Short mmCIF file of C-alpha atoms and ligand atoms in Angstrom, two decimals:
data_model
loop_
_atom_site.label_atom_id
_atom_site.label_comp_id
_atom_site.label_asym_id
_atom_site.label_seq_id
_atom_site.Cartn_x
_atom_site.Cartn_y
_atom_site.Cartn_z
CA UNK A 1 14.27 75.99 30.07
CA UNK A 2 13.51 73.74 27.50
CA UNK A 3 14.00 69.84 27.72
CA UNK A 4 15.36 67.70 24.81
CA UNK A 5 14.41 64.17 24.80
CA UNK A 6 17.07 61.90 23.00
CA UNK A 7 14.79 59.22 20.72
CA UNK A 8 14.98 55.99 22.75
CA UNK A 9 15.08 52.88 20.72
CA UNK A 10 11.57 50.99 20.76
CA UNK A 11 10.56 49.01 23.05
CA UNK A 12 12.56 45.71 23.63
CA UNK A 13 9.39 43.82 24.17
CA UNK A 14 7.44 44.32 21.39
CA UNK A 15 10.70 43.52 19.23
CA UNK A 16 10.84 40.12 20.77
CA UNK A 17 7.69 39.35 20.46
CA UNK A 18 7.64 40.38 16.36
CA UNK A 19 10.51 38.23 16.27
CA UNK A 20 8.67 35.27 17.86
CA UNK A 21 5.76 35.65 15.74
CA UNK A 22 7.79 35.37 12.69
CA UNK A 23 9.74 32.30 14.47
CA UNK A 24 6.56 30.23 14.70
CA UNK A 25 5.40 31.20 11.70
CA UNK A 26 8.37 30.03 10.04
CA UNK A 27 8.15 26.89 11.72
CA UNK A 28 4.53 26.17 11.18
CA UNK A 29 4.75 26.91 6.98
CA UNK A 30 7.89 24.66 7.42
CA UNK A 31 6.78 21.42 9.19
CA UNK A 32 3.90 20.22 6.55
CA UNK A 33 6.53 21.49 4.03
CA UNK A 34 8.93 19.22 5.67
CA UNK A 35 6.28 16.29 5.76
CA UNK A 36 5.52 16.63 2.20
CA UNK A 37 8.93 16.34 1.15
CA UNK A 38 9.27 13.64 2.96
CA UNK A 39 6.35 11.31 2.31
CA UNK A 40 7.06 12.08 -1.56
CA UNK A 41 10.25 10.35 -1.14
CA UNK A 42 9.82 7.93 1.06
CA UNK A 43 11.49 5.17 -0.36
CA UNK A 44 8.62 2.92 0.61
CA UNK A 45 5.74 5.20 -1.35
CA UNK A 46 7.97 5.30 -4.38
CA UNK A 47 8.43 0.89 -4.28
CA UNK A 48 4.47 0.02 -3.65
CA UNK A 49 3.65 2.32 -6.19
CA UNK A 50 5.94 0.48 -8.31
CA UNK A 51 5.11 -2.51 -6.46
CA UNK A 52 7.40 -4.76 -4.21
CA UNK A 53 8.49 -8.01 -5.01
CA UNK A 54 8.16 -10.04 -2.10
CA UNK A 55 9.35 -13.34 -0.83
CA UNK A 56 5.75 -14.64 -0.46
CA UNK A 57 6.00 -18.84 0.00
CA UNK A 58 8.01 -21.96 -0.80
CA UNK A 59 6.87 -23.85 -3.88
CA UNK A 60 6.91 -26.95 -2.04
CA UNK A 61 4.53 -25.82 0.17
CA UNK A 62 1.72 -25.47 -3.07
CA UNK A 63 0.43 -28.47 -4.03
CA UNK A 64 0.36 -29.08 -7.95
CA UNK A 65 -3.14 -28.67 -9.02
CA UNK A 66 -4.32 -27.99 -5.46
CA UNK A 67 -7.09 -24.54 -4.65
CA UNK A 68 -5.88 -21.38 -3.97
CA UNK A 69 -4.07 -20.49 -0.33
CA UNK A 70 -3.98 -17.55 1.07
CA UNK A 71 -0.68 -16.21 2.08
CA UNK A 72 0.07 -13.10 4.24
CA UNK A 73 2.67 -10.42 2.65
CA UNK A 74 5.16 -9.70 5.05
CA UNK A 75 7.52 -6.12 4.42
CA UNK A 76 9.55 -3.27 6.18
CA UNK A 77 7.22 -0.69 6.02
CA UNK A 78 8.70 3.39 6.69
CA UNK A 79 6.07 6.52 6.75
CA UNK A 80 7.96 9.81 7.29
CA UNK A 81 8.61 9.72 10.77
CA UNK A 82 8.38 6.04 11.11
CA UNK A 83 10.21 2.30 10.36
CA UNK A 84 7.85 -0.70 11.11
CA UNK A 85 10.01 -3.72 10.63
CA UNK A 86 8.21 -6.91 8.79
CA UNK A 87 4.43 -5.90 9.17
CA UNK A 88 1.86 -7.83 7.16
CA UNK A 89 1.08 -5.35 4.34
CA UNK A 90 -1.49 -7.52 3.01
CA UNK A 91 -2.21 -10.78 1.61
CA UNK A 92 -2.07 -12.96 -2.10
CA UNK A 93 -3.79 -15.93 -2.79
CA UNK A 94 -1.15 -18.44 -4.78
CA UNK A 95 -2.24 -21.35 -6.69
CA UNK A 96 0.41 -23.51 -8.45
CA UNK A 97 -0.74 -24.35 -11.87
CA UNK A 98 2.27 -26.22 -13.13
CA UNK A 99 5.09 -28.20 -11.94
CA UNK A 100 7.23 -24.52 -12.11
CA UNK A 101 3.95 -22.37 -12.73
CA UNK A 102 2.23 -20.51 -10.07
CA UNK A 103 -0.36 -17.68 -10.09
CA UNK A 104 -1.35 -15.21 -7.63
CA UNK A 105 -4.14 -12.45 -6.94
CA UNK A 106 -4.64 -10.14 -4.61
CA UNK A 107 -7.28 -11.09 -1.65
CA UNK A 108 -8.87 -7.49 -2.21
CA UNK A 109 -12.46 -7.81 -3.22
CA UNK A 110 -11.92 -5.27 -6.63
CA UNK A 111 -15.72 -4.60 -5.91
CA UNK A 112 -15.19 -1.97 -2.72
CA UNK A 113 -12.28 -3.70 -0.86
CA UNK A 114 -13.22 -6.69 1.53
CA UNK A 115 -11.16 -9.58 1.42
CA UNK A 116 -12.20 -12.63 -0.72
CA UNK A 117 -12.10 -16.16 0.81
CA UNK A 118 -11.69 -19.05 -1.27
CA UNK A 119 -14.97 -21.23 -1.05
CA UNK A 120 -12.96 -25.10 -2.28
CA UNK A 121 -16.59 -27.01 -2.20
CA UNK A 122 -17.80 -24.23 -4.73
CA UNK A 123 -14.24 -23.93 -6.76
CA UNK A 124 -15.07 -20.13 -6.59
CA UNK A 125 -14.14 -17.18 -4.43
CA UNK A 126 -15.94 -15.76 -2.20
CA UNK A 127 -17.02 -11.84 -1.05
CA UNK A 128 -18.60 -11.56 2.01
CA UNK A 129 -19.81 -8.04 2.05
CA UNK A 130 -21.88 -7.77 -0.91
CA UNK A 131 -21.44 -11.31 -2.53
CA UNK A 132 -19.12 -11.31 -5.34
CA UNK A 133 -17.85 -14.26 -7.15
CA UNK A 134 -14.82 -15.23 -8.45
CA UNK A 135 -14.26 -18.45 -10.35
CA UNK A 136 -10.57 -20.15 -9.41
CA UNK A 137 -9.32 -17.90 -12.33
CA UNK A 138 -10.00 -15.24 -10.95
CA UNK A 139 -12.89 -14.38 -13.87
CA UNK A 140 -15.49 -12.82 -12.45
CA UNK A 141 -18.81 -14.64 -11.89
CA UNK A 142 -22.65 -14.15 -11.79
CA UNK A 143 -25.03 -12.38 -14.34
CA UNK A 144 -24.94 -9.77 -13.84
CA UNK A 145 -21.52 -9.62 -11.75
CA UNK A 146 -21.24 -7.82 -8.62
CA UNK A 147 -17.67 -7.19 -9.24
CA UNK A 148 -16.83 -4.75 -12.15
CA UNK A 149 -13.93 -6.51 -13.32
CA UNK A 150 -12.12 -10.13 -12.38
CA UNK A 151 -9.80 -10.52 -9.20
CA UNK A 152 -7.02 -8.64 -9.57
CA UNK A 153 -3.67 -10.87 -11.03
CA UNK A 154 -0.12 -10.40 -9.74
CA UNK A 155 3.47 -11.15 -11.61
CA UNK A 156 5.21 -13.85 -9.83
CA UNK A 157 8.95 -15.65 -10.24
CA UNK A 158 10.28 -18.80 -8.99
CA UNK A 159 13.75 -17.70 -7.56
CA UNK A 160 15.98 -20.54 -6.74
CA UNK A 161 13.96 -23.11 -7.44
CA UNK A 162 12.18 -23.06 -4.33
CA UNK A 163 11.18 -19.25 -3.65
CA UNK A 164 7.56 -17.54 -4.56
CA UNK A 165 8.08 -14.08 -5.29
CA UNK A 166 5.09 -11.80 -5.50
CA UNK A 167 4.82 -8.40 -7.40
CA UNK A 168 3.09 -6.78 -4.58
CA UNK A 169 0.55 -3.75 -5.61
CA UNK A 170 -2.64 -2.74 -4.85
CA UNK A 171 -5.45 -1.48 -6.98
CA UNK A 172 -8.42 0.95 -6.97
CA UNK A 173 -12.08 -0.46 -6.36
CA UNK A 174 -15.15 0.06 -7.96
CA UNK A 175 -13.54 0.50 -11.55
CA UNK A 176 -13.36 -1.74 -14.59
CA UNK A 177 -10.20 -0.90 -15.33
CA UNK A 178 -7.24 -2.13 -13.10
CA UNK A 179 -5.70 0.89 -12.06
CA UNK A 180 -2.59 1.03 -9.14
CA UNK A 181 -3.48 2.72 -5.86
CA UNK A 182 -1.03 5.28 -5.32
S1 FES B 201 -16.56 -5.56 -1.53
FE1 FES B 201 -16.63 -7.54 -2.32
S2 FES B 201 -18.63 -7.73 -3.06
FE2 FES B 201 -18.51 -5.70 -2.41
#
């Protein structure tokens, strides 16, 4: 006598684990997706690209005429995942030129990226890693220069009478042209 087998469905196992596989798959594909998304708009990418303005220093606390001071740049600062309440994102030297007048740079050598110093004997800033110079203008100095182009300048207001506010942005190194880091 002959036996009919019925066709039994396929295995349960092997289904789940197809179904798995294509799970985690998903999920890896989707969480640098995710990140991407996210860190292209991040509110805080989009503003330093655009560059902050920052609350930076008091006027009263820049002498007319005085040298250059350094100031830190305080910010909230967000990545994707993260919010890092008022971190120093850098630093600006100020120097207040007129009685309502100030001007600031950036304390990033434009050279390769170490921070200048202000030098108030010589009246010049100061590199330390490969020795640029930077007269108070922030020209650069030296012939030939180290530095392929002058310190890099920053927009500032006077808010309130009182209030330094800094257009916050970096720049690229190593190039003559001034050119926002992104
Ligand atoms: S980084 Fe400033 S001189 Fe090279």
């Amino acid at each position: 006598m002959n036996i009919i087998h019925s066709l039994t469905p396929p295995p349960r196992r092997g289904f789940l684990e197809k179904s798995l596989a294509l799970v985690l798959g998903a999920i890896s594909l989707a969480v640098p997706a995710a990140a991407g998304i996210a860190a292209f708009l991040n509110p805080w990418r989009q503003k330093t690209e655009a560059g902050q303005t920052l609350r930076v220093a008091s006027l009263a606390s820049l002498p007319l005429g005085g040298s250059p001071q350094s100031f830190p740049v305080i910010a909230d600062r967000n990545d994707a995942w993260s919010h890092f309440p008022t971190e120093p994102i850098g630093a600006v030297f100020l120097q207040r030129i007129g009685e309502s007048t100030v001007v600031a740079f950036q304390s990033i050598c434009p050279h390769a990226g170490c921070g200048v110093s202000f030098d108030a004997a010589a009246k010049q800033f100061h590199c330390p890693c490969h020795g640029a110079k930077f007269e108070a203008d922030g020209r650069r100095s030296g012939n030939p220069s180290v530095s392929l182009r002058d310190l890099d300048a920053l927009d500032v207001e006077i808010r309130n009478e009182d209030e330094v506010w800094v257009r916050f942005r970096k720049f690229k190194t190593g190039t003559p042209d001034k050119i926002v880091r992104t």
